[in-house]
Structure formats: C-alpha cells, structure tokens
Amino acid sequence: MMGAFSPYAKSGGWGFLIRESDGDVVNAGWGRVDHLLNALEAELIACLHGVQAACNLGIGNLILETDATLAKQALTTDDLAKSMSGGLIDELKSLVSSNFINFECLSVKSS
C-alpha cells in the first residue's frame, strides 16, 4: 500500500498491489484524493482500498505491507485511536477482523 500527500494542495494519491504468496500480481488499484489532512490519512486510505480489494477477492490470509511506520502503529495498537484519522483506523481494523483468518501488518522500506 502506498499513499502520497502534498501539504500545499492538501491532496494526494493512493495505490495498492495484491500479490499471491509466490509473488504474482493478482490485483492493483490507484486513485486521487482531495482534502486530505496529512500523509497518514493518505496511507490509511490506500490501506482501506487494498484491504477491501483483498476482501472482494476472498483472500483469507493477508500480509499488509506499508512504508509508513505510523500506519503500522495505527493498525497494530490503539495509540492513534483518538487521532483525527481515528474513524479510518476503526474502519480498517473492523474490516480486517471480520474478513481475514490471519492478518499481519509489516513496515517495509520503500524503494
């Protein structure tokens, strides 16, 4: 998952790539978002689109990779539950808990 944010325009974009365990790409998506609060919100929107696509594909085991350590923190702890992005975080956590047998969130370096 990847989100992009322009602080001057308060807009950005999102993208996701879904791979099978052998690395083959099975789905991808991207889009633009206006009226963003910050970079975390852009990343969470990317995660939301990617997780929803994985649900639609019937995937049972999901490893979500993000290059935003704050997004990983948001999804794996309650530290950011009361932040301005708390609604997105709650929606993502609910989607994950009700649709996947196994879920893991990893922070990876972007290339």
Tab-separated table of N, CA, C and O in Angstrom:
chain	number	residue	atom	x	y	z
A	1	MET	N	0.836	-1.152	0.000
A	1	MET	CA	0.000	0.000	0.000
A	1	MET	C	0.892	1.229	0.000
A	1	MET	O	1.939	1.249	0.622
A	2	MET	N	0.436	2.258	-0.674
A	2	MET	CA	1.209	3.476	-0.685
A	2	MET	C	0.297	4.681	-0.832
A	2	MET	O	-0.602	4.693	-1.658
A	3	GLY	N	0.529	5.655	0.020
A	3	GLY	CA	-0.190	6.913	-0.066
A	3	GLY	C	0.798	8.035	-0.328
A	3	GLY	O	1.947	7.983	0.084
A	4	ALA	N	0.331	9.055	-1.041
A	4	ALA	CA	1.153	10.230	-1.313
A	4	ALA	C	0.363	11.458	-0.884
A	4	ALA	O	-0.862	11.491	-1.014
A	5	PHE	N	1.065	12.463	-0.378
A	5	PHE	CA	0.401	13.639	0.162
A	5	PHE	C	1.171	14.900	-0.205
A	5	PHE	O	2.385	14.960	-0.047
A	6	SER	N	0.453	15.904	-0.708
A	6	SER	CA	1.028	17.218	-0.969
A	6	SER	C	0.479	18.177	0.083
A	6	SER	O	-0.719	18.491	0.068
A	7	PRO	N	1.323	18.647	1.005
A	7	PRO	CA	0.820	19.523	2.061
A	7	PRO	C	0.304	20.863	1.538
A	7	PRO	O	-0.581	21.461	2.146
A	8	TYR	N	0.816	21.321	0.419
A	8	TYR	CA	0.376	22.603	-0.123
A	8	TYR	C	-1.003	22.496	-0.757
A	8	TYR	O	-1.851	23.360	-0.576
A	9	ALA	N	-1.238	21.423	-1.489
A	9	ALA	CA	-2.525	21.233	-2.162
A	9	ALA	C	-3.534	20.518	-1.272
A	9	ALA	O	-4.723	20.476	-1.588
A	10	LYS	N	-3.053	19.926	-0.167
A	10	LYS	CA	-3.907	19.124	0.723
A	10	LYS	C	-4.599	18.010	-0.053
A	10	LYS	O	-5.759	17.683	0.172
A	11	SER	N	-3.869	17.428	-0.992
A	11	SER	CA	-4.397	16.325	-1.794
A	11	SER	C	-3.286	15.313	-2.007
A	11	SER	O	-2.151	15.529	-1.605
A	12	GLY	N	-3.635	14.222	-2.616
A	12	GLY	CA	-2.632	13.200	-2.869
A	12	GLY	C	-3.204	12.030	-3.623
A	12	GLY	O	-4.232	12.143	-4.297
A	13	GLY	N	-2.567	10.912	-3.469
A	13	GLY	CA	-2.996	9.717	-4.174
A	13	GLY	C	-2.788	8.482	-3.320
A	13	GLY	O	-2.162	8.531	-2.267
A	14	TRP	N	-3.340	7.387	-3.781
A	14	TRP	CA	-3.224	6.108	-3.093
A	14	TRP	C	-3.010	5.027	-4.134
A	14	TRP	O	-3.382	5.184	-5.297
A	15	GLY	N	-2.419	3.935	-3.688
A	15	GLY	CA	-2.233	2.797	-4.570
A	15	GLY	C	-2.022	1.531	-3.768
A	15	GLY	O	-1.598	1.582	-2.618
A	16	PHE	N	-2.365	0.419	-4.376
A	16	PHE	CA	-2.121	-0.875	-3.749
A	16	PHE	C	-1.806	-1.907	-4.810
A	16	PHE	O	-2.142	-1.742	-5.984
A	17	LEU	N	-1.145	-2.945	-4.370
A	17	LEU	CA	-0.784	-4.072	-5.220
A	17	LEU	C	-1.014	-5.327	-4.392
A	17	LEU	O	-0.524	-5.431	-3.273
A	18	ILE	N	-1.781	-6.260	-4.919
A	18	ILE	CA	-2.037	-7.518	-4.217
A	18	ILE	C	-1.299	-8.621	-4.956
A	18	ILE	O	-1.456	-8.778	-6.163
A	19	ARG	N	-0.493	-9.347	-4.192
A	19	ARG	CA	0.287	-10.445	-4.746
A	19	ARG	C	-0.097	-11.756	-4.070
A	19	ARG	O	-0.462	-11.774	-2.903
A	20	GLU	N	0.040	-12.839	-4.818
A	20	GLU	CA	-0.102	-14.174	-4.233
A	20	GLU	C	1.177	-14.506	-3.476
A	20	GLU	O	2.170	-13.781	-3.577
A	21	SER	N	1.165	-15.603	-2.762
A	21	SER	CA	2.335	-15.987	-1.968
A	21	SER	C	3.577	-16.212	-2.829
A	21	SER	O	4.698	-16.052	-2.356
A	22	ASP	N	3.400	-16.539	-4.113
A	22	ASP	CA	4.560	-16.732	-4.992
A	22	ASP	C	5.024	-15.431	-5.661
A	22	ASP	O	5.966	-15.430	-6.436
A	23	GLY	N	4.334	-14.319	-5.358
A	23	GLY	CA	4.744	-13.020	-5.883
A	23	GLY	C	3.985	-12.545	-7.100
A	23	GLY	O	4.152	-11.400	-7.526
A	24	ASP	N	3.161	-13.400	-7.703
A	24	ASP	CA	2.398	-12.990	-8.868
A	24	ASP	C	1.347	-11.943	-8.481
A	24	ASP	O	0.647	-12.088	-7.483
A	25	VAL	N	1.234	-10.890	-9.292
A	25	VAL	CA	0.250	-9.835	-9.053
A	25	VAL	C	-1.133	-10.325	-9.459
A	25	VAL	O	-1.315	-10.864	-10.553
A	26	VAL	N	-2.110	-10.159	-8.561
A	26	VAL	CA	-3.478	-10.575	-8.864
A	26	VAL	C	-4.442	-9.393	-8.955
A	26	VAL	O	-5.518	-9.515	-9.542
A	27	ASN	N	-4.050	-8.238	-8.401
A	27	ASN	CA	-4.924	-7.075	-8.457
A	27	ASN	C	-4.111	-5.834	-8.104
A	27	ASN	O	-3.137	-5.914	-7.366
A	28	ALA	N	-4.535	-4.700	-8.626
A	28	ALA	CA	-3.900	-3.422	-8.310
A	28	ALA	C	-4.947	-2.326	-8.434
A	28	ALA	O	-5.951	-2.483	-9.124
A	29	GLY	N	-4.708	-1.245	-7.746
A	29	GLY	CA	-5.607	-0.110	-7.837
A	29	GLY	C	-4.892	1.166	-7.441
A	29	GLY	O	-3.865	1.133	-6.759
A	30	TRP	N	-5.423	2.289	-7.883
A	30	TRP	CA	-4.852	3.583	-7.563
A	30	TRP	C	-5.905	4.650	-7.769
A	30	TRP	O	-6.909	4.437	-8.446
A	31	GLY	N	-5.673	5.787	-7.154
A	31	GLY	CA	-6.616	6.878	-7.299
A	31	GLY	C	-6.095	8.153	-6.672
A	31	GLY	O	-5.007	8.194	-6.103
A	32	ARG	N	-6.891	9.192	-6.777
A	32	ARG	CA	-6.553	10.516	-6.269
A	32	ARG	C	-7.531	10.881	-5.160
A	32	ARG	O	-8.697	10.497	-5.198
A	33	VAL	N	-7.042	11.646	-4.186
A	33	VAL	CA	-7.882	12.089	-3.083
A	33	VAL	C	-7.637	13.572	-2.848
A	33	VAL	O	-6.488	14.010	-2.759
A	34	ASP	N	-8.703	14.337	-2.763
A	34	ASP	CA	-8.620	15.754	-2.412
A	34	ASP	C	-9.001	15.917	-0.947
A	34	ASP	O	-9.645	15.051	-0.353
A	35	HIS	N	-8.618	17.034	-0.366
A	35	HIS	CA	-8.990	17.396	1.011
A	35	HIS	C	-8.437	16.427	2.052
A	35	HIS	O	-9.145	15.986	2.949
A	36	LEU	N	-7.168	16.092	1.926
A	36	LEU	CA	-6.510	15.227	2.909
A	36	LEU	C	-6.002	16.058	4.085
A	36	LEU	O	-5.610	17.206	3.928
A	37	LEU	N	-5.979	15.443	5.250
A	37	LEU	CA	-5.444	16.098	6.441
A	37	LEU	C	-3.923	16.019	6.504
A	37	LEU	O	-3.253	16.975	6.862
A	38	ASN	N	-3.393	14.833	6.157
A	38	ASN	CA	-1.957	14.604	6.315
A	38	ASN	C	-1.555	13.340	5.548
A	38	ASN	O	-2.395	12.667	4.950
A	39	ALA	N	-0.270	13.014	5.616
A	39	ALA	CA	0.255	11.839	4.910
A	39	ALA	C	-0.304	10.537	5.484
A	39	ALA	O	-0.535	9.581	4.743
A	40	LEU	N	-0.517	10.490	6.793
A	40	LEU	CA	-1.083	9.286	7.408
A	40	LEU	C	-2.456	8.981	6.823
A	40	LEU	O	-2.764	7.833	6.512
A	41	GLU	N	-3.265	9.998	6.651
A	41	GLU	CA	-4.592	9.779	6.086
A	41	GLU	C	-4.502	9.213	4.668
A	41	GLU	O	-5.248	8.298	4.308
A	42	ALA	N	-3.567	9.696	3.870
A	42	ALA	CA	-3.370	9.166	2.513
A	42	ALA	C	-2.989	7.691	2.570
A	42	ALA	O	-3.505	6.869	1.801
A	43	GLU	N	-2.089	7.329	3.494
A	43	GLU	CA	-1.656	5.936	3.622
A	43	GLU	C	-2.807	5.050	4.108
A	43	GLU	O	-2.989	3.931	3.622
A	44	LEU	N	-3.600	5.541	5.046
A	44	LEU	CA	-4.729	4.757	5.544
A	44	LEU	C	-5.788	4.538	4.461
A	44	LEU	O	-6.385	3.464	4.380
A	45	ILE	N	-5.984	5.527	3.622
A	45	ILE	CA	-6.926	5.373	2.504
A	45	ILE	C	-6.405	4.319	1.529
A	45	ILE	O	-7.169	3.489	1.025
A	46	ALA	N	-5.101	4.322	1.264
A	46	ALA	CA	-4.506	3.280	0.414
A	46	ALA	C	-4.730	1.908	1.039
A	46	ALA	O	-5.114	0.953	0.342
A	47	CYS	N	-4.508	1.800	2.339
A	47	CYS	CA	-4.717	0.530	3.039
A	47	CYS	C	-6.170	0.097	2.949
A	47	CYS	O	-6.462	-1.081	2.702
A	48	LEU	N	-7.077	1.026	3.136
A	48	LEU	CA	-8.502	0.708	3.079
A	48	LEU	C	-8.902	0.164	1.713
A	48	LEU	O	-9.593	-0.856	1.616
A	49	HIS	N	-8.443	0.799	0.655
A	49	HIS	CA	-8.750	0.314	-0.699
A	49	HIS	C	-8.136	-1.071	-0.942
A	49	HIS	O	-8.787	-1.946	-1.527
A	50	GLY	N	-6.905	-1.258	-0.510
A	50	GLY	CA	-6.243	-2.545	-0.705
A	50	GLY	C	-6.895	-3.657	0.090
A	50	GLY	O	-7.104	-4.767	-0.421
A	51	VAL	N	-7.233	-3.381	1.340
A	51	VAL	CA	-7.880	-4.391	2.189
A	51	VAL	C	-9.260	-4.734	1.633
A	51	VAL	O	-9.650	-5.907	1.595
A	52	GLN	N	-10.000	-3.742	1.174
A	52	GLN	CA	-11.321	-4.008	0.590
A	52	GLN	C	-11.197	-4.863	-0.666
A	52	GLN	O	-11.986	-5.791	-0.879
A	53	ALA	N	-10.198	-4.590	-1.489
A	53	ALA	CA	-9.977	-5.399	-2.689
A	53	ALA	C	-9.627	-6.839	-2.308
A	53	ALA	O	-10.103	-7.787	-2.942
A	54	ALA	N	-8.815	-7.019	-1.271
A	54	ALA	CA	-8.471	-8.370	-0.803
A	54	ALA	C	-9.722	-9.092	-0.306
A	54	ALA	O	-9.885	-10.288	-0.558
A	55	CYS	N	-10.608	-8.379	0.375
A	55	CYS	CA	-11.887	-8.965	0.812
A	55	CYS	C	-12.703	-9.417	-0.392
A	55	CYS	O	-13.245	-10.525	-0.400
A	56	ASN	N	-12.790	-8.565	-1.391
A	56	ASN	CA	-13.570	-8.875	-2.590
A	56	ASN	C	-13.020	-10.089	-3.335
A	56	ASN	O	-13.772	-10.797	-4.007
A	57	LEU	N	-11.725	-10.330	-3.217
A	57	LEU	CA	-11.099	-11.489	-3.859
A	57	LEU	C	-11.237	-12.759	-3.026
A	57	LEU	O	-10.854	-13.835	-3.467
A	58	GLY	N	-11.751	-12.631	-1.806
A	58	GLY	CA	-11.921	-13.794	-0.943
A	58	GLY	C	-10.636	-14.273	-0.300
A	58	GLY	O	-10.530	-15.432	0.100
A	59	ILE	N	-9.682	-13.400	-0.176
A	59	ILE	CA	-8.408	-13.759	0.437
A	59	ILE	C	-8.631	-13.984	1.934
A	59	ILE	O	-9.303	-13.203	2.593
A	60	GLY	N	-8.055	-15.054	2.467
A	60	GLY	CA	-8.241	-15.380	3.877
A	60	GLY	C	-7.067	-14.997	4.753
A	60	GLY	O	-7.231	-14.684	5.925
A	61	ASN	N	-5.881	-15.022	4.184
A	61	ASN	CA	-4.659	-14.685	4.926
A	61	ASN	C	-4.039	-13.457	4.279
A	61	ASN	O	-3.682	-13.492	3.102
A	62	LEU	N	-3.894	-12.391	5.050
A	62	LEU	CA	-3.420	-11.127	4.488
A	62	LEU	C	-2.190	-10.633	5.230
A	62	LEU	O	-2.188	-10.547	6.456
A	63	ILE	N	-1.154	-10.311	4.461
A	63	ILE	CA	0.006	-9.603	4.989
A	63	ILE	C	-0.010	-8.235	4.325
A	63	ILE	O	0.166	-8.121	3.117
A	64	LEU	N	-0.269	-7.216	5.105
A	64	LEU	CA	-0.315	-5.846	4.608
A	64	LEU	C	1.063	-5.230	4.819
A	64	LEU	O	1.583	-5.238	5.929
A	65	GLU	N	1.651	-4.730	3.738
A	65	GLU	CA	2.957	-4.082	3.821
A	65	GLU	C	2.782	-2.596	3.563
A	65	GLU	O	2.144	-2.200	2.588
A	66	THR	N	3.350	-1.790	4.446
A	66	THR	CA	3.295	-0.345	4.297
A	66	THR	C	4.673	0.240	4.569
A	66	THR	O	5.431	-0.313	5.366
A	67	ASP	N	4.991	1.340	3.899
A	67	ASP	CA	6.262	2.003	4.171
A	67	ASP	C	6.083	3.112	5.210
A	67	ASP	O	7.014	3.835	5.512
A	68	ALA	N	4.896	3.216	5.761
A	68	ALA	CA	4.602	4.228	6.776
A	68	ALA	C	4.504	3.564	8.150
A	68	ALA	O	3.533	2.869	8.445
A	69	THR	N	5.519	3.772	8.968
A	69	THR	CA	5.514	3.146	10.291
A	69	THR	C	4.346	3.637	11.142
A	69	THR	O	3.839	2.889	11.975
A	70	LEU	N	3.890	4.851	10.908
A	70	LEU	CA	2.741	5.376	11.653
A	70	LEU	C	1.464	4.623	11.278
A	70	LEU	O	0.610	4.377	12.134
A	71	ALA	N	1.339	4.223	10.017
A	71	ALA	CA	0.179	3.428	9.603
A	71	ALA	C	0.217	2.057	10.268
A	71	ALA	O	-0.816	1.559	10.726
A	72	LYS	N	1.390	1.457	10.338
A	72	LYS	CA	1.516	0.167	11.028
A	72	LYS	C	1.131	0.329	12.493
A	72	LYS	O	0.386	-0.481	13.046
A	73	GLN	N	1.609	1.376	13.120
A	73	GLN	CA	1.276	1.639	14.521
A	73	GLN	C	-0.232	1.818	14.686
A	73	GLN	O	-0.826	1.305	15.627
A	74	ALA	N	-0.849	2.514	13.758
A	74	ALA	CA	-2.296	2.745	13.823
A	74	ALA	C	-3.081	1.444	13.737
A	74	ALA	O	-4.110	1.285	14.397
A	75	LEU	N	-2.597	0.498	12.928
A	75	LEU	CA	-3.321	-0.757	12.719
A	75	LEU	C	-3.011	-1.831	13.750
A	75	LEU	O	-3.779	-2.771	13.904
A	76	THR	N	-1.890	-1.695	14.451
A	76	THR	CA	-1.485	-2.755	15.378
A	76	THR	C	-1.576	-2.356	16.851
A	76	THR	O	-1.334	-3.197	17.719
A	77	THR	N	-1.880	-1.091	17.124
A	77	THR	CA	-2.035	-0.632	18.503
A	77	THR	C	-3.278	0.249	18.595
A	77	THR	O	-3.929	0.526	17.590
A	78	ASP	N	-3.552	0.734	19.776
A	78	ASP	CA	-4.644	1.695	19.963
A	78	ASP	C	-4.114	3.109	20.172
A	78	ASP	O	-4.858	4.013	20.555
A	79	ASP	N	-2.831	3.314	19.918
A	79	ASP	CA	-2.181	4.597	20.171
A	79	ASP	C	-2.809	5.768	19.415
A	79	ASP	O	-2.808	6.889	19.904
A	80	LEU	N	-3.316	5.523	18.215
A	80	LEU	CA	-3.841	6.607	17.383
A	80	LEU	C	-5.365	6.581	17.254
A	80	LEU	O	-5.929	7.261	16.407
A	81	ALA	N	-6.014	5.821	18.108
A	81	ALA	CA	-7.470	5.654	18.015
A	81	ALA	C	-8.220	6.979	18.157
A	81	ALA	O	-9.281	7.159	17.568
A	82	LYS	N	-7.673	7.901	18.918
A	82	LYS	CA	-8.355	9.181	19.137
A	82	LYS	C	-7.783	10.306	18.283
A	82	LYS	O	-8.082	11.473	18.508
A	83	SER	N	-7.001	9.948	17.293
A	83	SER	CA	-6.445	10.956	16.389
A	83	SER	C	-7.521	11.385	15.388
A	83	SER	O	-8.607	10.818	15.339
A	84	MET	N	-7.190	12.384	14.574
A	84	MET	CA	-8.148	12.849	13.563
A	84	MET	C	-8.440	11.759	12.531
A	84	MET	O	-9.469	11.795	11.876
A	85	SER	N	-7.568	10.786	12.411
A	85	SER	CA	-7.770	9.673	11.476
A	85	SER	C	-8.396	8.466	12.161
A	85	SER	O	-8.443	7.380	11.583
A	86	GLY	N	-8.870	8.628	13.371
A	86	GLY	CA	-9.417	7.523	14.149
A	86	GLY	C	-10.550	6.777	13.474
A	86	GLY	O	-10.665	5.557	13.591
A	87	GLY	N	-11.395	7.484	12.740
A	87	GLY	CA	-12.504	6.834	12.025
A	87	GLY	C	-12.010	5.875	10.954
A	87	GLY	O	-12.530	4.767	10.821
A	88	LEU	N	-11.005	6.297	10.203
A	88	LEU	CA	-10.418	5.416	9.176
A	88	LEU	C	-9.751	4.213	9.820
A	88	LEU	O	-9.865	3.094	9.322
A	89	ILE	N	-9.060	4.447	10.930
A	89	ILE	CA	-8.384	3.364	11.633
A	89	ILE	C	-9.404	2.349	12.133
A	89	ILE	O	-9.228	1.138	11.957
A	90	ASP	N	-10.485	2.826	12.738
A	90	ASP	CA	-11.541	1.924	13.216
A	90	ASP	C	-12.149	1.118	12.075
A	90	ASP	O	-12.389	-0.082	12.212
A	91	GLU	N	-12.403	1.779	10.951
A	91	GLU	CA	-12.985	1.090	9.792
A	91	GLU	C	-12.049	-0.003	9.280
A	91	GLU	O	-12.481	-1.121	8.990
A	92	LEU	N	-10.765	0.297	9.186
A	92	LEU	CA	-9.784	-0.685	8.733
A	92	LEU	C	-9.690	-1.874	9.685
A	92	LEU	O	-9.701	-3.026	9.258
A	93	LYS	N	-9.597	-1.594	10.967
A	93	LYS	CA	-9.498	-2.673	11.952
A	93	LYS	C	-10.736	-3.559	11.927
A	93	LYS	O	-10.636	-4.781	12.037
A	94	SER	N	-11.893	-2.960	11.766
A	94	SER	CA	-13.137	-3.729	11.695
A	94	SER	C	-13.163	-4.605	10.444
A	94	SER	O	-13.544	-5.778	10.503
A	95	LEU	N	-12.775	-4.056	9.322
A	95	LEU	CA	-12.729	-4.792	8.063
A	95	LEU	C	-11.780	-5.982	8.167
A	95	LEU	O	-12.105	-7.093	7.740
A	96	VAL	N	-10.628	-5.749	8.758
A	96	VAL	CA	-9.625	-6.807	8.915
A	96	VAL	C	-10.134	-7.902	9.848
A	96	VAL	O	-10.059	-9.092	9.526
A	97	SER	N	-10.664	-7.513	10.995
A	97	SER	CA	-11.069	-8.522	11.989
A	97	SER	C	-12.257	-9.357	11.531
A	97	SER	O	-12.385	-10.507	11.933
A	98	SER	N	-13.098	-8.810	10.676
A	98	SER	CA	-14.275	-9.562	10.252
A	98	SER	C	-14.106	-10.315	8.932
A	98	SER	O	-14.999	-11.057	8.534
A	99	ASN	N	-12.965	-10.150	8.259
A	99	ASN	CA	-12.822	-10.768	6.935
A	99	ASN	C	-11.610	-11.661	6.726
A	99	ASN	O	-11.518	-12.316	5.695
A	100	PHE	N	-10.685	-11.682	7.670
A	100	PHE	CA	-9.460	-12.451	7.439
A	100	PHE	C	-9.215	-13.440	8.558
A	100	PHE	O	-9.407	-13.134	9.730
A	101	ILE	N	-8.763	-14.629	8.171
A	101	ILE	CA	-8.398	-15.666	9.140
A	101	ILE	C	-7.121	-15.251	9.861
A	101	ILE	O	-7.024	-15.338	11.078
A	102	ASN	N	-6.138	-14.799	9.080
A	102	ASN	CA	-4.860	-14.322	9.611
A	102	ASN	C	-4.554	-12.970	9.004
A	102	ASN	O	-4.753	-12.758	7.800
A	103	PHE	N	-4.040	-12.069	9.837
A	103	PHE	CA	-3.658	-10.733	9.373
A	103	PHE	C	-2.346	-10.338	10.036
A	103	PHE	O	-2.151	-10.545	11.233
A	104	GLU	N	-1.459	-9.785	9.225
A	104	GLU	CA	-0.188	-9.277	9.730
A	104	GLU	C	0.101	-7.965	9.021
A	104	GLU	O	-0.147	-7.835	7.818
A	105	CYS	N	0.580	-6.999	9.758
A	105	CYS	CA	0.954	-5.697	9.173
A	105	CYS	C	2.450	-5.511	9.337
A	105	CYS	O	2.972	-5.581	10.454
A	106	LEU	N	3.135	-5.301	8.222
A	106	LEU	CA	4.586	-5.133	8.224
A	106	LEU	C	4.970	-3.751	7.741
A	106	LEU	O	4.346	-3.218	6.818
A	107	SER	N	5.995	-3.200	8.340
A	107	SER	CA	6.570	-1.949	7.886
A	107	SER	C	7.778	-2.292	7.027
A	107	SER	O	8.685	-2.990	7.475
A	108	VAL	N	7.771	-1.829	5.799
A	108	VAL	CA	8.856	-2.122	4.861
A	108	VAL	C	9.443	-0.817	4.341
A	108	VAL	O	8.766	0.216	4.300
A	109	LYS	N	10.701	-0.852	3.946
A	109	LYS	CA	11.335	0.325	3.355
A	109	LYS	C	10.836	0.503	1.930
A	109	LYS	O	10.703	-0.465	1.189
A	110	SER	N	10.554	1.745	1.552
A	110	SER	CA	10.168	1.997	0.159
A	110	SER	C	11.412	2.017	-0.700
A	110	SER	O	12.498	2.341	-0.237
A	111	SER	N	11.224	1.650	-1.953
A	111	SER	CA	12.396	1.616	-2.841
A	111	SER	C	12.339	2.682	-3.878
A	111	SER	O	11.437	3.375	-4.090
